[in-house]
DNA sequence: CATCATCTTGACAGCGCTGTCATTCGCCCC
DNA sequence: GGGGCGAATGACAGCGCTGTCAAGATGATG
């Protein structure tokens, strides 16, 4: 058995107890302590009680690094976040509501399962992405990785993750329907639902501001929008779909184009709230009253959607729930040491339509 | 030298290279690799080049756990976040803009310094806080800890951190002016400035909705508010200070009280934006036009402040910058292995007054 | 040219765990 | 009553690094 004085010499000030201390206190071997802590089979009740007592008395907690190094659970979940996007947010001085909610969900689950959340910035545009990611993963050896939009589909990332056999969950996956745990909402269905809401109000001339076509969320929302029209026997007019960039400014511009055309739509469904807010501004600039002269619908239910004038009718994405579901699905995987990321389940979480002041019957 | 086949057997799929692989490839000892990587002195140029070459070829990156375990840098920064608050946010389904911006700042700095960010929920109300925190810290052994508002002052936490000699930074510290790196803004000064703005516009009858007196941010803002009045020879009227809870609802209630009094103020300065938004709503409910009949000022510059009607005049807290400053100050500390948390510098970051539509001359 | 200080490099022992394998102990059965 | 078997526990070797200490290389010095 080792010298207990070692404790004081650790340089990290008052160091915590180690497994040796617990073993000594309980009068058992370190392996037995390890067994109890890992809930291994074939442990006598007496042993368990002795160990648990010692653990409690010493306030012992296993070292993450040691566990991780010894080849077992690191109990770290890494959330991979888009660096470029983050830098943009940083520059604009704004937080990222989506990411924040996502993280909330992850944190809540991590807390329950006694796991830890590490947030990592990844530069998805770097030519060295493959290399970067591999380094990152071997450096921190997370037990599971959560891919966040809009980067849940990067081929290189999926490849590296598969090669390294790291379990992963994808929030809002778009392609590669067979890799990892996939958690998403029904974008098309939600878009259809909110378009239906406008149609139900009596609108016929409905325009859409889509997101960048590169994102399938954009495509799915547009698809849903058009499907809703078609189901009512209406033909989507291409000139009434403007592509935006998911930003306030691009929404404003798109609205200008849409409202400046020969025939003015009575409702605009923007593919996200930021753009819808831009529409609100464009409408105000033209002296159009919302919702009297123009109904506006968004997507996402960002915080500002509640405080805009009028408040936005929008789709509430259950982001935190998605994240929690991801972690929930991921953590058992870790336990099972299941390292095949194929054929895992897909979870579709329910969204909700938030009807607020920005939509009404056409005048 | 070890068996290179080991690589394939690691069970983690394609494992990354280890220091042994690099050493073998470079034809040097592992210690030399370690030396180069740590930038230790007395390393020949030739050695450095050989090692760096091998590292590059292999895409080698040191294992966090091993480094941490071996007693050196864990390169982990832990951000301690209030669990109760987080759960509330989780329930409400809203993100946390403040936290998000804070994290952004931390992430940016971590990225630069090749550190990692771990976000940890802490239940500050738990009777076992001391124990919990000690366990947490010994489990993850972060190199530095960032305390986030409103928990930058918890005595138990500061104590544990000091005992464990973990360097820490405090965002928005209120008490204990000599512990850790302290990063804050000038709350009183900012409050004074925004009150001055109202006074400059010609307002005399200015009311204040403060935050909970328990938070010194509340007290400082109130102090600044009253100081501004006094400097103009005005006497603050206690009945024109209402205490809110930093929430929308409490702002609305407080505004009701203030506006329902015998003499109606022409301007209200709320200690945060959420409450100011409540004031906006209360004013609208009473048919008061803002800013014509009532000027409203907030504090924080939350995202909704931009999209409210009218947009809020408010104080912009440079949260991300504060966080970045914290990390910036913390990381060198880690390197220097400085484990005294006393007498460290205090950083006061500049705020800015955002003048928007919610304030104007009194009618 | 021997001597000593200085620079450069390597061997080796942990850090705190987990995994493997060996050992002990009871207990059942013929 | 001996052989066999499973359950319970322990001894010990790493995991991939860093720190310590020793040794070899180099150069300065008298």
PDB file of C-alpha atoms in Angstrom, chain B residues 143-314:
ATOM      1  CA  UNK B 143      -6.522  23.971 -14.891  1.00  0.00           C
ATOM      2  CA  UNK B 144      -8.673  26.916 -14.221  1.00  0.00           C
ATOM      3  CA  UNK B 145     -12.235  27.647 -13.232  1.00  0.00           C
ATOM      4  CA  UNK B 146     -14.509  30.425 -14.365  1.00  0.00           C
ATOM      5  CA  UNK B 147     -17.261  31.451 -11.987  1.00  0.00           C
ATOM      6  CA  UNK B 148     -20.295  32.896 -13.672  1.00  0.00           C
ATOM      7  CA  UNK B 149     -22.897  35.292 -12.307  1.00  0.00           C
ATOM      8  CA  UNK B 150     -24.784  35.256 -10.130  1.00  0.00           C
ATOM      9  CA  UNK B 151     -22.471  32.851  -8.374  1.00  0.00           C
ATOM     10  CA  UNK B 152     -19.124  34.537  -8.522  1.00  0.00           C
ATOM     11  CA  UNK B 153     -19.177  35.194  -4.818  1.00  0.00           C
ATOM     12  CA  UNK B 154     -20.282  32.060  -3.086  1.00  0.00           C
ATOM     13  CA  UNK B 155     -18.091  31.778  -0.013  1.00  0.00           C
ATOM     14  CA  UNK B 156     -18.002  28.025   0.015  1.00  0.00           C
ATOM     15  CA  UNK B 157     -16.976  27.927  -3.604  1.00  0.00           C
ATOM     16  CA  UNK B 158     -14.247  30.494  -3.145  1.00  0.00           C
ATOM     17  CA  UNK B 159     -13.026  28.591  -0.137  1.00  0.00           C
ATOM     18  CA  UNK B 160     -12.872  25.248  -1.857  1.00  0.00           C
ATOM     19  CA  UNK B 161     -11.188  26.758  -4.863  1.00  0.00           C
ATOM     20  CA  UNK B 162      -8.591  28.383  -2.652  1.00  0.00           C
ATOM     21  CA  UNK B 163      -7.987  25.249  -0.637  1.00  0.00           C
ATOM     22  CA  UNK B 164      -7.555  23.211  -3.741  1.00  0.00           C
ATOM     23  CA  UNK B 165      -5.347  25.956  -5.154  1.00  0.00           C
ATOM     24  CA  UNK B 166      -7.177  25.969  -8.447  1.00  0.00           C
ATOM     25  CA  UNK B 167      -6.718  29.257 -10.293  1.00  0.00           C
ATOM     26  CA  UNK B 168     -10.044  30.888 -10.932  1.00  0.00           C
ATOM     27  CA  UNK B 169     -11.608  33.898 -12.557  1.00  0.00           C
ATOM     28  CA  UNK B 170     -14.792  35.551 -11.424  1.00  0.00           C
ATOM     29  CA  UNK B 171     -17.140  37.179 -13.869  1.00  0.00           C
ATOM     30  CA  UNK B 172     -18.957  40.035 -12.228  1.00  0.00           C
ATOM     31  CA  UNK B 173     -17.636  39.503  -8.724  1.00  0.00           C
ATOM     32  CA  UNK B 174     -19.360  41.425  -6.018  1.00  0.00           C
ATOM     33  CA  UNK B 175     -17.657  40.611  -2.757  1.00  0.00           C
ATOM     34  CA  UNK B 176     -14.294  39.236  -1.722  1.00  0.00           C
ATOM     35  CA  UNK B 177     -12.325  41.792  -3.708  1.00  0.00           C
ATOM     36  CA  UNK B 178      -9.054  39.986  -3.221  1.00  0.00           C
ATOM     37  CA  UNK B 179      -9.770  36.519  -4.515  1.00  0.00           C
ATOM     38  CA  UNK B 180      -9.028  35.299  -8.000  1.00  0.00           C
ATOM     39  CA  UNK B 181      -8.994  37.191 -11.226  1.00  0.00           C
ATOM     40  CA  UNK B 182     -11.955  39.530 -11.236  1.00  0.00           C
ATOM     41  CA  UNK B 183     -13.589  40.676 -14.426  1.00  0.00           C
ATOM     42  CA  UNK B 184     -16.459  43.042 -14.274  1.00  0.00           C
ATOM     43  CA  UNK B 185     -18.092  46.033 -15.812  1.00  0.00           C
ATOM     44  CA  UNK B 186     -18.831  49.295 -14.068  1.00  0.00           C
ATOM     45  CA  UNK B 187     -22.459  48.743 -13.147  1.00  0.00           C
ATOM     46  CA  UNK B 188     -22.805  51.899 -11.147  1.00  0.00           C
ATOM     47  CA  UNK B 189     -21.115  53.980 -13.804  1.00  0.00           C
ATOM     48  CA  UNK B 190     -23.279  52.533 -16.530  1.00  0.00           C
ATOM     49  CA  UNK B 191     -26.448  53.149 -14.532  1.00  0.00           C
ATOM     50  CA  UNK B 192     -25.301  56.686 -13.938  1.00  0.00           C
ATOM     51  CA  UNK B 193     -24.646  57.119 -17.617  1.00  0.00           C
ATOM     52  CA  UNK B 194     -28.034  55.911 -18.749  1.00  0.00           C
ATOM     53  CA  UNK B 195     -29.729  57.997 -16.076  1.00  0.00           C
ATOM     54  CA  UNK B 196     -27.725  60.972 -17.314  1.00  0.00           C
ATOM     55  CA  UNK B 197     -29.042  60.240 -20.766  1.00  0.00           C
ATOM     56  CA  UNK B 198     -32.584  60.531 -19.421  1.00  0.00           C
ATOM     57  CA  UNK B 199     -31.739  63.671 -17.471  1.00  0.00           C
ATOM     58  CA  UNK B 200     -30.095  65.165 -20.541  1.00  0.00           C
ATOM     59  CA  UNK B 201     -33.293  64.578 -22.454  1.00  0.00           C
ATOM     60  CA  UNK B 202     -35.011  66.724 -19.898  1.00  0.00           C
ATOM     61  CA  UNK B 203     -36.574  64.138 -17.641  1.00  0.00           C
ATOM     62  CA  UNK B 204     -36.856  64.933 -13.970  1.00  0.00           C
ATOM     63  CA  UNK B 205     -39.447  62.465 -12.783  1.00  0.00           C
ATOM     64  CA  UNK B 206     -37.467  59.284 -13.290  1.00  0.00           C
ATOM     65  CA  UNK B 207     -38.367  56.029 -11.593  1.00  0.00           C
ATOM     66  CA  UNK B 208     -36.221  52.983 -11.221  1.00  0.00           C
ATOM     67  CA  UNK B 209     -37.064  49.313 -11.156  1.00  0.00           C
ATOM     68  CA  UNK B 210     -34.236  47.592  -9.387  1.00  0.00           C
ATOM     69  CA  UNK B 211     -33.253  43.959  -9.343  1.00  0.00           C
ATOM     70  CA  UNK B 212     -33.363  41.826  -6.202  1.00  0.00           C
ATOM     71  CA  UNK B 213     -31.384  43.593  -3.500  1.00  0.00           C
ATOM     72  CA  UNK B 214     -29.493  40.384  -2.894  1.00  0.00           C
ATOM     73  CA  UNK B 215     -27.499  40.908  -6.063  1.00  0.00           C
ATOM     74  CA  UNK B 216     -24.971  43.630  -5.847  1.00  0.00           C
ATOM     75  CA  UNK B 217     -25.482  44.320  -9.524  1.00  0.00           C
ATOM     76  CA  UNK B 218     -28.922  45.497  -8.448  1.00  0.00           C
ATOM     77  CA  UNK B 219     -27.503  47.626  -5.687  1.00  0.00           C
ATOM     78  CA  UNK B 220     -24.782  49.104  -7.871  1.00  0.00           C
ATOM     79  CA  UNK B 221     -27.204  50.025 -10.603  1.00  0.00           C
ATOM     80  CA  UNK B 222     -29.498  51.647  -8.114  1.00  0.00           C
ATOM     81  CA  UNK B 223     -26.561  53.499  -6.597  1.00  0.00           C
ATOM     82  CA  UNK B 224     -25.556  54.796 -10.015  1.00  0.00           C
ATOM     83  CA  UNK B 225     -29.104  55.845 -10.717  1.00  0.00           C
ATOM     84  CA  UNK B 226     -29.351  57.798  -7.489  1.00  0.00           C
ATOM     85  CA  UNK B 227     -25.897  59.292  -7.883  1.00  0.00           C
ATOM     86  CA  UNK B 228     -26.869  60.708 -11.254  1.00  0.00           C
ATOM     87  CA  UNK B 229     -29.966  62.316  -9.771  1.00  0.00           C
ATOM     88  CA  UNK B 230     -28.062  63.783  -6.878  1.00  0.00           C
ATOM     89  CA  UNK B 231     -25.410  65.245  -9.123  1.00  0.00           C
ATOM     90  CA  UNK B 232     -28.185  67.267 -10.724  1.00  0.00           C
ATOM     91  CA  UNK B 233     -29.439  68.351  -7.378  1.00  0.00           C
ATOM     92  CA  UNK B 234     -32.414  66.016  -7.451  1.00  0.00           C
ATOM     93  CA  UNK B 235     -33.411  63.932  -4.467  1.00  0.00           C
ATOM     94  CA  UNK B 236     -34.175  60.295  -5.230  1.00  0.00           C
ATOM     95  CA  UNK B 237     -37.693  59.449  -4.124  1.00  0.00           C
ATOM     96  CA  UNK B 238     -37.880  56.051  -2.450  1.00  0.00           C
ATOM     97  CA  UNK B 239     -41.429  55.530  -3.665  1.00  0.00           C
ATOM     98  CA  UNK B 240     -40.093  55.728  -7.205  1.00  0.00           C
ATOM     99  CA  UNK B 241     -37.837  52.795  -6.767  1.00  0.00           C
ATOM    100  CA  UNK B 242     -39.582  49.460  -7.128  1.00  0.00           C
ATOM    101  CA  UNK B 243     -37.853  46.174  -6.611  1.00  0.00           C
ATOM    102  CA  UNK B 244     -38.283  43.586  -9.331  1.00  0.00           C
ATOM    103  CA  UNK B 245     -36.889  40.103  -9.813  1.00  0.00           C
ATOM    104  CA  UNK B 246     -35.077  40.668 -13.088  1.00  0.00           C
ATOM    105  CA  UNK B 247     -37.989  38.979 -14.860  1.00  0.00           C
ATOM    106  CA  UNK B 248     -40.458  40.232 -17.449  1.00  0.00           C
ATOM    107  CA  UNK B 249     -43.384  39.677 -15.153  1.00  0.00           C
ATOM    108  CA  UNK B 250     -41.837  41.447 -12.200  1.00  0.00           C
ATOM    109  CA  UNK B 251     -41.018  44.402 -14.478  1.00  0.00           C
ATOM    110  CA  UNK B 252     -44.600  44.532 -15.614  1.00  0.00           C
ATOM    111  CA  UNK B 253     -45.878  44.467 -12.031  1.00  0.00           C
ATOM    112  CA  UNK B 254     -43.432  47.088 -10.862  1.00  0.00           C
ATOM    113  CA  UNK B 255     -44.381  49.337 -13.763  1.00  0.00           C
ATOM    114  CA  UNK B 256     -48.054  48.957 -12.873  1.00  0.00           C
ATOM    115  CA  UNK B 257     -47.299  50.147  -9.377  1.00  0.00           C
ATOM    116  CA  UNK B 258     -45.132  53.019 -10.568  1.00  0.00           C
ATOM    117  CA  UNK B 259     -47.537  54.177 -13.257  1.00  0.00           C
ATOM    118  CA  UNK B 260     -50.563  53.777 -11.047  1.00  0.00           C
ATOM    119  CA  UNK B 261     -49.237  56.153  -8.391  1.00  0.00           C
ATOM    120  CA  UNK B 262     -50.507  59.667  -7.816  1.00  0.00           C
ATOM    121  CA  UNK B 263     -47.692  61.242  -9.740  1.00  0.00           C
ATOM    122  CA  UNK B 264     -46.600  59.448 -12.868  1.00  0.00           C
ATOM    123  CA  UNK B 265     -42.887  59.404 -13.769  1.00  0.00           C
ATOM    124  CA  UNK B 266     -41.989  60.451 -17.296  1.00  0.00           C
ATOM    125  CA  UNK B 267     -39.206  57.937 -17.522  1.00  0.00           C
ATOM    126  CA  UNK B 268     -38.440  54.532 -16.063  1.00  0.00           C
ATOM    127  CA  UNK B 269     -35.021  52.999 -15.894  1.00  0.00           C
ATOM    128  CA  UNK B 270     -35.251  49.273 -15.333  1.00  0.00           C
ATOM    129  CA  UNK B 271     -32.222  47.406 -14.043  1.00  0.00           C
ATOM    130  CA  UNK B 272     -32.411  44.915 -16.860  1.00  0.00           C
ATOM    131  CA  UNK B 273     -33.986  44.534 -20.277  1.00  0.00           C
ATOM    132  CA  UNK B 274     -36.432  41.804 -19.349  1.00  0.00           C
ATOM    133  CA  UNK B 275     -38.018  44.098 -16.809  1.00  0.00           C
ATOM    134  CA  UNK B 276     -37.869  47.023 -19.246  1.00  0.00           C
ATOM    135  CA  UNK B 277     -39.804  44.914 -21.717  1.00  0.00           C
ATOM    136  CA  UNK B 278     -42.344  44.381 -18.972  1.00  0.00           C
ATOM    137  CA  UNK B 279     -42.552  48.152 -18.581  1.00  0.00           C
ATOM    138  CA  UNK B 280     -43.175  48.487 -22.299  1.00  0.00           C
ATOM    139  CA  UNK B 281     -46.052  46.091 -21.998  1.00  0.00           C
ATOM    140  CA  UNK B 282     -47.489  47.825 -18.956  1.00  0.00           C
ATOM    141  CA  UNK B 283     -47.275  51.148 -20.747  1.00  0.00           C
ATOM    142  CA  UNK B 284     -49.007  49.756 -23.812  1.00  0.00           C
ATOM    143  CA  UNK B 285     -51.750  48.326 -21.594  1.00  0.00           C
ATOM    144  CA  UNK B 286     -52.351  51.785 -20.149  1.00  0.00           C
ATOM    145  CA  UNK B 287     -52.377  53.390 -23.546  1.00  0.00           C
ATOM    146  CA  UNK B 288     -49.153  55.206 -22.902  1.00  0.00           C
ATOM    147  CA  UNK B 289     -47.029  55.719 -25.969  1.00  0.00           C
ATOM    148  CA  UNK B 290     -43.339  55.050 -25.587  1.00  0.00           C
ATOM    149  CA  UNK B 291     -41.310  57.184 -25.792  1.00  0.00           C
ATOM    150  CA  UNK B 292     -43.810  60.037 -26.190  1.00  0.00           C
ATOM    151  CA  UNK B 293     -45.583  59.592 -22.882  1.00  0.00           C
ATOM    152  CA  UNK B 294     -42.978  57.512 -21.163  1.00  0.00           C
ATOM    153  CA  UNK B 295     -39.316  56.910 -21.809  1.00  0.00           C
ATOM    154  CA  UNK B 296     -38.012  53.484 -20.928  1.00  0.00           C
ATOM    155  CA  UNK B 297     -34.437  52.414 -20.457  1.00  0.00           C
ATOM    156  CA  UNK B 298     -33.079  48.964 -19.785  1.00  0.00           C
ATOM    157  CA  UNK B 299     -29.807  47.292 -19.013  1.00  0.00           C
ATOM    158  CA  UNK B 300     -28.023  44.353 -20.706  1.00  0.00           C
ATOM    159  CA  UNK B 301     -28.839  44.736 -24.363  1.00  0.00           C
ATOM    160  CA  UNK B 302     -30.497  41.382 -24.728  1.00  0.00           C
ATOM    161  CA  UNK B 303     -31.453  40.245 -28.223  1.00  0.00           C
ATOM    162  CA  UNK B 304     -35.078  41.181 -27.704  1.00  0.00           C
ATOM    163  CA  UNK B 305     -34.125  44.742 -26.872  1.00  0.00           C
ATOM    164  CA  UNK B 306     -33.490  45.299 -30.554  1.00  0.00           C
ATOM    165  CA  UNK B 307     -36.813  43.978 -31.737  1.00  0.00           C
ATOM    166  CA  UNK B 308     -39.133  45.364 -29.135  1.00  0.00           C
ATOM    167  CA  UNK B 309     -41.428  48.234 -29.999  1.00  0.00           C
ATOM    168  CA  UNK B 310     -39.851  50.629 -29.700  1.00  0.00           C
ATOM    169  CA  UNK B 311     -36.374  49.153 -29.468  1.00  0.00           C
ATOM    170  CA  UNK B 312     -34.900  49.650 -26.031  1.00  0.00           C
ATOM    171  CA  UNK B 313     -32.328  52.180 -25.027  1.00  0.00           C
ATOM    172  CA  UNK B 314     -30.071  50.129 -22.855  1.00  0.00           C
TER     173      UNK B 314
END
